[in-house]
PDB file of C-alpha atoms in Angstrom:
ATOM      1  CA  HIS A 173       2.494  20.274   6.906  1.00  0.00           C
ATOM      2  CA  PHE A 174       4.660  22.070   9.491  1.00  0.00           C
ATOM      3  CA  ALA A 175       7.165  24.378   7.798  1.00  0.00           C
ATOM      4  CA  ALA A 176       9.533  24.498  10.778  1.00  0.00           C
ATOM      5  CA  TYR A 177       9.790  20.690  11.033  1.00  0.00           C
ATOM      6  CA  LYS A 178      13.534  19.925  11.129  1.00  0.00           C
ATOM      7  CA  GLY A 179      14.056  23.530  10.008  1.00  0.00           C
ATOM      8  CA  ASN A 180      16.674  24.016  12.704  1.00  0.00           C
ATOM      9  CA  ARG A 181      19.046  21.667  10.911  1.00  0.00           C
ATOM     10  CA  ALA A 182      21.743  23.405   8.932  1.00  0.00           C
ATOM     11  CA  ASP A 183      22.596  22.253   5.433  1.00  0.00           C
ATOM     12  CA  ALA A 184      25.184  19.512   5.360  1.00  0.00           C
ATOM     13  CA  PRO A 185      28.737  20.920   5.188  1.00  0.00           C
ATOM     14  CA  ASP A 186      30.270  20.801   1.704  1.00  0.00           C
ATOM     15  CA  ASP A 187      32.904  18.282   2.764  1.00  0.00           C
ATOM     16  CA  LEU A 188      30.213  15.979   4.193  1.00  0.00           C
ATOM     17  CA  ILE A 189      28.002  15.703   1.105  1.00  0.00           C
ATOM     18  CA  PRO A 190      30.446  13.567  -0.963  1.00  0.00           C
ATOM     19  CA  GLN A 191      30.722  11.210   2.006  1.00  0.00           C
ATOM     20  CA  PHE A 192      27.072  10.176   1.668  1.00  0.00           C
ATOM     21  CA  THR A 193      27.932   8.484  -1.626  1.00  0.00           C
ATOM     22  CA  LEU A 194      31.108   7.117  -0.063  1.00  0.00           C
ATOM     23  CA  ILE A 195      29.141   5.490   2.748  1.00  0.00           C
ATOM     24  CA  ARG A 196      26.854   3.837   0.201  1.00  0.00           C
ATOM     25  CA  ASP A 197      29.902   2.584  -1.698  1.00  0.00           C
ATOM     26  CA  VAL A 198      31.344   1.051   1.468  1.00  0.00           C
ATOM     27  CA  THR A 199      28.071  -0.624   2.474  1.00  0.00           C
ATOM     28  CA  ASP A 200      27.707  -1.917  -1.092  1.00  0.00           C
ATOM     29  CA  SER A 201      31.193  -3.417  -0.922  1.00  0.00           C
ATOM     30  CA  LEU A 202      30.155  -5.190   2.288  1.00  0.00           C
ATOM     31  CA  GLY A 203      26.982  -6.494   0.652  1.00  0.00           C
ATOM     32  CA  ILE A 204      24.747  -4.427   2.946  1.00  0.00           C
ATOM     33  CA  PRO A 205      21.597  -3.190   1.154  1.00  0.00           C
ATOM     34  CA  ASN A 206      20.798   0.531   1.308  1.00  0.00           C
ATOM     35  CA  ILE A 207      17.032   0.951   1.385  1.00  0.00           C
ATOM     36  CA  GLY A 208      14.926   4.079   1.171  1.00  0.00           C
ATOM     37  CA  ALA A 209      12.011   5.749  -0.584  1.00  0.00           C
ATOM     38  CA  ALA A 210      12.030   9.269  -2.005  1.00  0.00           C
ATOM     39  CA  GLY A 211      10.002  11.665   0.125  1.00  0.00           C
ATOM     40  CA  PHE A 212       9.871   9.383   3.167  1.00  0.00           C
ATOM     41  CA  GLU A 213      11.926   9.502   6.349  1.00  0.00           C
ATOM     42  CA  ALA A 214      14.279   6.745   7.419  1.00  0.00           C
ATOM     43  CA  ASP A 215      12.163   6.117  10.555  1.00  0.00           C
ATOM     44  CA  ASP A 216       9.111   5.403   8.404  1.00  0.00           C
ATOM     45  CA  CYS A 217      11.077   3.021   6.165  1.00  0.00           C
ATOM     46  CA  ILE A 218      12.436   1.206   9.224  1.00  0.00           C
ATOM     47  CA  GLY A 219       8.973   0.980  10.772  1.00  0.00           C
ATOM     48  CA  THR A 220       7.449  -0.320   7.544  1.00  0.00           C
ATOM     49  CA  LEU A 221      10.060  -3.062   7.171  1.00  0.00           C
ATOM     50  CA  ALA A 222       9.830  -4.032  10.851  1.00  0.00           C
ATOM     51  CA  ARG A 223       6.048  -4.364  10.702  1.00  0.00           C
ATOM     52  CA  HIS A 224       6.226  -6.311   7.448  1.00  0.00           C
ATOM     53  CA  TYR A 225       8.676  -8.882   8.760  1.00  0.00           C
ATOM     54  CA  THR A 226       6.988  -9.380  12.128  1.00  0.00           C
ATOM     55  CA  GLN A 227       3.429  -9.541  10.785  1.00  0.00           C
ATOM     56  CA  ASN A 228       3.834 -11.115   7.339  1.00  0.00           C
ATOM     57  CA  GLU A 229       7.046 -13.116   7.556  1.00  0.00           C
ATOM     58  CA  ASP A 230       6.704 -14.444  11.130  1.00  0.00           C
ATOM     59  CA  MET A 231      10.103 -13.069  12.121  1.00  0.00           C
ATOM     60  CA  ASP A 232      11.641 -11.320  15.101  1.00  0.00           C
ATOM     61  CA  VAL A 233      13.230  -7.944  14.340  1.00  0.00           C
ATOM     62  CA  MET A 234      16.017  -6.015  16.048  1.00  0.00           C
ATOM     63  CA  ILE A 235      16.511  -2.319  15.239  1.00  0.00           C
ATOM     64  CA  LEU A 236      19.873  -0.768  16.142  1.00  0.00           C
ATOM     65  CA  SER A 237      19.819   3.033  16.394  1.00  0.00           C
ATOM     66  CA  GLY A 238      20.520   6.067  18.510  1.00  0.00           C
ATOM     67  CA  ASP A 239      17.038   7.472  17.814  1.00  0.00           C
ATOM     68  CA  HIS A 240      14.674   7.189  20.777  1.00  0.00           C
ATOM     69  CA  ASP A 241      11.654   7.894  18.534  1.00  0.00           C
ATOM     70  CA  LEU A 242      11.992   4.305  17.318  1.00  0.00           C
ATOM     71  CA  LEU A 243      10.977   3.045  20.774  1.00  0.00           C
ATOM     72  CA  GLN A 244       7.350   3.385  19.639  1.00  0.00           C
ATOM     73  CA  LEU A 245       7.983   0.367  17.374  1.00  0.00           C
ATOM     74  CA  VAL A 246       8.786  -1.949  20.291  1.00  0.00           C
ATOM     75  CA  ASP A 247       6.495  -4.945  20.616  1.00  0.00           C
ATOM     76  CA  GLU A 248       6.722  -8.639  21.474  1.00  0.00           C
ATOM     77  CA  ARG A 249       8.543  -9.331  18.202  1.00  0.00           C
ATOM     78  CA  THR A 250      10.436  -6.061  17.721  1.00  0.00           C
ATOM     79  CA  ARG A 251      13.335  -5.019  19.934  1.00  0.00           C
ATOM     80  CA  VAL A 252      14.929  -1.607  19.642  1.00  0.00           C
ATOM     81  CA  ILE A 253      18.594  -1.424  20.626  1.00  0.00           C
ATOM     82  CA  ILE A 254      19.603   2.124  21.551  1.00  0.00           C
ATOM     83  CA  MET A 255      23.307   2.866  21.307  1.00  0.00           C
ATOM     84  CA  LYS A 256      24.849   4.900  24.106  1.00  0.00           C
ATOM     85  CA  LYS A 257      28.198   6.630  24.490  1.00  0.00           C
ATOM     86  CA  GLY A 258      31.164   4.338  24.848  1.00  0.00           C
ATOM     87  CA  HIS A 259      32.260   1.205  23.027  1.00  0.00           C
ATOM     88  CA  GLY A 260      29.790  -1.664  23.346  1.00  0.00           C
ATOM     89  CA  ASN A 261      27.392   0.389  25.453  1.00  0.00           C
ATOM     90  CA  TYR A 262      23.761  -0.094  24.505  1.00  0.00           C
ATOM     91  CA  MET A 263      20.290  -0.809  25.890  1.00  0.00           C
ATOM     92  CA  VAL A 264      17.940  -3.433  24.469  1.00  0.00           C
ATOM     93  CA  TYR A 265      14.297  -2.388  24.725  1.00  0.00           C
ATOM     94  CA  THR A 266      11.431  -4.854  24.891  1.00  0.00           C
ATOM     95  CA  PRO A 267       7.940  -3.892  26.125  1.00  0.00           C
ATOM     96  CA  GLU A 268       9.071  -4.986  29.602  1.00  0.00           C
ATOM     97  CA  THR A 269      12.368  -3.078  29.684  1.00  0.00           C
ATOM     98  CA  LEU A 270      10.763   0.033  28.170  1.00  0.00           C
ATOM     99  CA  LEU A 271       8.207   0.006  30.968  1.00  0.00           C
ATOM    100  CA  SER A 272      10.758  -0.613  33.719  1.00  0.00           C
ATOM    101  CA  GLU A 273      13.399   1.793  32.338  1.00  0.00           C
ATOM    102  CA  LYS A 274      11.234   4.689  31.169  1.00  0.00           C
ATOM    103  CA  GLY A 275       7.808   3.964  32.637  1.00  0.00           C
ATOM    104  CA  LEU A 276       6.208   3.947  29.182  1.00  0.00           C
ATOM    105  CA  LYS A 277       4.301   1.635  26.886  1.00  0.00           C
ATOM    106  CA  PRO A 278       5.501   1.817  23.262  1.00  0.00           C
ATOM    107  CA  ARG A 279       2.452   3.726  22.017  1.00  0.00           C
ATOM    108  CA  GLN A 280       2.942   6.308  24.783  1.00  0.00           C
ATOM    109  CA  VAL A 281       6.272   7.393  23.273  1.00  0.00           C
ATOM    110  CA  VAL A 282       4.288   9.296  20.626  1.00  0.00           C
ATOM    111  CA  ASP A 283       2.047  10.958  23.229  1.00  0.00           C
ATOM    112  CA  LEU A 284       5.078  11.971  25.289  1.00  0.00           C
ATOM    113  CA  LYS A 285       6.683  13.634  22.251  1.00  0.00           C
ATOM    114  CA  GLY A 286       3.388  15.307  21.379  1.00  0.00           C
ATOM    115  CA  LEU A 287       3.353  16.995  24.781  1.00  0.00           C
ATOM    116  CA  MET A 288       7.030  17.855  25.232  1.00  0.00           C
ATOM    117  CA  GLY A 289       8.039  18.287  21.586  1.00  0.00           C
ATOM    118  CA  ASP A 290      11.408  17.409  20.120  1.00  0.00           C
ATOM    119  CA  ALA A 291      14.164  20.007  19.879  1.00  0.00           C
ATOM    120  CA  SER A 292      16.207  17.959  17.399  1.00  0.00           C
ATOM    121  CA  ASP A 293      13.262  17.758  14.979  1.00  0.00           C
ATOM    122  CA  ASN A 294      12.179  21.333  15.761  1.00  0.00           C
ATOM    123  CA  TYR A 295       8.569  20.803  16.778  1.00  0.00           C
ATOM    124  CA  PRO A 296       7.649  22.384  20.095  1.00  0.00           C
ATOM    125  CA  GLY A 297       4.852  20.327  21.642  1.00  0.00           C
ATOM    126  CA  VAL A 298       2.877  22.235  24.264  1.00  0.00           C
ATOM    127  CA  ARG A 299       4.665  25.432  25.196  1.00  0.00           C
ATOM    128  CA  GLY A 300       5.819  25.272  28.822  1.00  0.00           C
ATOM    129  CA  ILE A 301       5.437  21.482  29.182  1.00  0.00           C
ATOM    130  CA  GLY A 302       8.779  19.741  29.675  1.00  0.00           C
ATOM    131  CA  GLU A 303       9.726  16.083  29.781  1.00  0.00           C
ATOM    132  CA  LYS A 304       9.083  15.652  33.511  1.00  0.00           C
ATOM    133  CA  THR A 305       5.536  17.031  33.382  1.00  0.00           C
ATOM    134  CA  ALA A 306       4.773  15.273  30.092  1.00  0.00           C
ATOM    135  CA  LEU A 307       5.909  11.922  31.484  1.00  0.00           C
ATOM    136  CA  LYS A 308       3.833  12.364  34.637  1.00  0.00           C
ATOM    137  CA  LEU A 309       0.724  13.228  32.604  1.00  0.00           C
ATOM    138  CA  VAL A 310       1.102  10.300  30.207  1.00  0.00           C
ATOM    139  CA  GLN A 311       1.736   7.851  33.035  1.00  0.00           C
ATOM    140  CA  GLU A 312      -1.259   9.108  35.019  1.00  0.00           C
ATOM    141  CA  TYR A 313      -3.801   9.447  32.200  1.00  0.00           C
ATOM    142  CA  ASP A 314      -2.421   6.854  29.751  1.00  0.00           C
ATOM    143  CA  SER A 315      -2.694   8.943  26.566  1.00  0.00           C
ATOM    144  CA  ILE A 316      -3.307  12.419  25.176  1.00  0.00           C
ATOM    145  CA  GLU A 317      -6.991  11.505  24.853  1.00  0.00           C
ATOM    146  CA  GLY A 318      -7.014  10.502  28.513  1.00  0.00           C
ATOM    147  CA  ILE A 319      -5.401  13.803  29.489  1.00  0.00           C
ATOM    148  CA  LEU A 320      -7.913  15.834  27.471  1.00  0.00           C
ATOM    149  CA  GLU A 321     -10.802  13.923  29.055  1.00  0.00           C
ATOM    150  CA  ASN A 322      -9.483  14.835  32.507  1.00  0.00           C
ATOM    151  CA  LEU A 323      -8.500  18.479  32.077  1.00  0.00           C
ATOM    152  CA  ASP A 324     -10.526  19.347  35.179  1.00  0.00           C
ATOM    153  CA  GLN A 325      -8.168  17.146  37.232  1.00  0.00           C
ATOM    154  CA  LEU A 326      -5.052  19.075  36.184  1.00  0.00           C
ATOM    155  CA  THR A 327      -3.542  22.068  37.911  1.00  0.00           C
ATOM    156  CA  PRO A 328      -4.881  25.350  36.487  1.00  0.00           C
ATOM    157  CA  ALA A 329      -1.449  26.240  35.087  1.00  0.00           C
ATOM    158  CA  VAL A 330      -0.970  22.944  33.219  1.00  0.00           C
ATOM    159  CA  ARG A 331      -4.559  22.947  31.984  1.00  0.00           C
ATOM    160  CA  LYS A 332      -4.165  26.462  30.603  1.00  0.00           C
ATOM    161  CA  LYS A 333      -0.946  25.523  28.782  1.00  0.00           C
ATOM    162  CA  ILE A 334      -2.597  22.536  27.113  1.00  0.00           C
ATOM    163  CA  GLU A 335      -5.824  24.328  26.198  1.00  0.00           C
ATOM    164  CA  SER A 336      -3.844  27.226  24.739  1.00  0.00           C
ATOM    165  CA  ASP A 337      -1.773  24.947  22.517  1.00  0.00           C
ATOM    166  CA  LEU A 338      -4.142  22.186  21.383  1.00  0.00           C
ATOM    167  CA  ASP A 339      -3.377  22.560  17.679  1.00  0.00           C
ATOM    168  CA  MET A 340       0.363  22.246  18.267  1.00  0.00           C
ATOM    169  CA  LEU A 341      -0.210  19.315  20.632  1.00  0.00           C
ATOM    170  CA  HIS A 342      -2.006  17.334  17.926  1.00  0.00           C
ATOM    171  CA  LEU A 343       0.434  18.403  15.214  1.00  0.00           C
ATOM    172  CA  SER A 344       3.462  17.493  17.339  1.00  0.00           C
ATOM    173  CA  ARG A 345       2.025  14.059  18.049  1.00  0.00           C
ATOM    174  CA  LYS A 346       1.402  13.561  14.337  1.00  0.00           C
ATOM    175  CA  LEU A 347       5.008  14.527  13.557  1.00  0.00           C
ATOM    176  CA  ALA A 348       6.315  12.160  16.237  1.00  0.00           C
ATOM    177  CA  GLU A 349       4.421   9.167  14.881  1.00  0.00           C
ATOM    178  CA  ILE A 350       6.259   6.702  12.673  1.00  0.00           C
ATOM    179  CA  HIS A 351       4.194   5.702   9.647  1.00  0.00           C
ATOM    180  CA  CYS A 352       4.499   2.083   8.601  1.00  0.00           C
ATOM    181  CA  GLY A 353       2.939   2.243   5.143  1.00  0.00           C
ATOM    182  CA  VAL A 354       5.911   3.340   3.042  1.00  0.00           C
ATOM    183  CA  PRO A 355       6.197   1.795  -0.453  1.00  0.00           C
ATOM    184  CA  VAL A 356       9.482   0.097   0.346  1.00  0.00           C
ATOM    185  CA  ALA A 357      10.539  -3.533   0.219  1.00  0.00           C
ATOM    186  CA  CYS A 358      13.628  -5.604   0.828  1.00  0.00           C
ATOM    187  CA  ALA A 359      14.267  -9.183  -0.237  1.00  0.00           C
ATOM    188  CA  LEU A 360      15.719 -11.115   2.676  1.00  0.00           C
ATOM    189  CA  ASP A 361      18.083 -12.999   0.378  1.00  0.00           C
ATOM    190  CA  ASN A 362      19.775  -9.660  -0.327  1.00  0.00           C
ATOM    191  CA  CYS A 363      20.388  -9.147   3.398  1.00  0.00           C
ATOM    192  CA  LEU A 364      22.432 -12.273   4.017  1.00  0.00           C
ATOM    193  CA  LEU A 365      25.973 -11.314   4.992  1.00  0.00           C
ATOM    194  CA  THR A 366      28.209 -12.798   2.310  1.00  0.00           C
ATOM    195  CA  LEU A 367      31.544 -11.017   2.253  1.00  0.00           C
ATOM    196  CA  ASP A 368      33.332 -10.619  -1.063  1.00  0.00           C
ATOM    197  CA  HIS A 369      36.897 -10.377   0.242  1.00  0.00           C
ATOM    198  CA  VAL A 370      38.337  -9.069  -3.020  1.00  0.00           C
ATOM    199  CA  GLN A 371      35.729  -6.323  -3.267  1.00  0.00           C
ATOM    200  CA  ILE A 372      36.186  -5.365   0.393  1.00  0.00           C
ATOM    201  CA  VAL A 373      39.970  -5.200   0.142  1.00  0.00           C
ATOM    202  CA  ASP A 374      39.815  -3.135  -3.052  1.00  0.00           C
ATOM    203  CA  LYS A 375      37.455  -0.599  -1.501  1.00  0.00           C
ATOM    204  CA  PHE A 376      39.170  -0.417   1.898  1.00  0.00           C
ATOM    205  CA  GLU A 377      42.645  -0.088   0.377  1.00  0.00           C
ATOM    206  CA  GLU A 378      41.337   2.648  -1.905  1.00  0.00           C
ATOM    207  CA  LEU A 379      40.119   4.480   1.212  1.00  0.00           C
ATOM    208  CA  GLU A 380      43.236   3.581   3.249  1.00  0.00           C
ATOM    209  CA  MET A 381      41.134   1.717   5.810  1.00  0.00           C
ATOM    210  CA  LYS A 382      43.644  -1.042   6.494  1.00  0.00           C
ATOM    211  CA  SER A 383      42.738  -1.335  10.170  1.00  0.00           C
ATOM    212  CA  LEU A 384      39.182  -2.291   9.152  1.00  0.00           C
ATOM    213  CA  CYS A 385      40.567  -5.040   6.938  1.00  0.00           C
ATOM    214  CA  THR A 386      42.437  -6.373   9.958  1.00  0.00           C
ATOM    215  CA  LEU A 387      39.346  -6.086  12.152  1.00  0.00           C
ATOM    216  CA  MET A 388      37.261  -8.029   9.637  1.00  0.00           C
ATOM    217  CA  GLY A 389      39.941 -10.632   9.055  1.00  0.00           C
ATOM    218  CA  VAL A 390      40.481  -9.921   5.376  1.00  0.00           C
ATOM    219  CA  ALA A 391      44.031  -9.831   4.063  1.00  0.00           C
ATOM    220  CA  THR A 392      45.327  -6.868   2.097  1.00  0.00           C
ATOM    221  CA  GLY A 393      47.819  -7.093  -0.714  1.00  0.00           C
ATOM    222  CA  SER A 394      50.344  -4.837   1.004  1.00  0.00           C
TER     223      SER A 394
END
């Protein structure tokens, strides 16, 4: 347990909290299932479902997100699509594009985060090791284990930083790792997109989202 994990995140503003329920209502009206498990993070739920469908259901999976941590889930059957700024701007990551774009294998994403930490999740990694140094180390020695086996090859300054912060290195890597054993399930039949036009119109008119009705090609009563 790391008490500071995500401790830098302020409580949700009062006017935002009711919108969580609202979002669920909207996704329900669109027939989109909302899946989660109490006490588990969304990343872990996503990872669990992705692994289940690729390994047990013989399916290809695409994960759409803005969270780069999910890149560790990339494999021959799992693509991670990272959204970028701007309409329709995104990058599709396969093992090949991850290697060419970032110089990393999927499993190395966890090692990179273990070394450099993650400011958004509030775990520090090795103090004094930034992304550039972390990336160089992971690329050269393949993994944290490889780095630790070759400490004598590192510059004295980098070696000292790592040796002085070993506990946080291992803890940060543990926090960065997505766990794919969450007790969560989703029936594929529930994921088929079948739009109930009446339900959609009722909800969108209630929320005064008429432009979305137009975008989705559903007619309003007004």
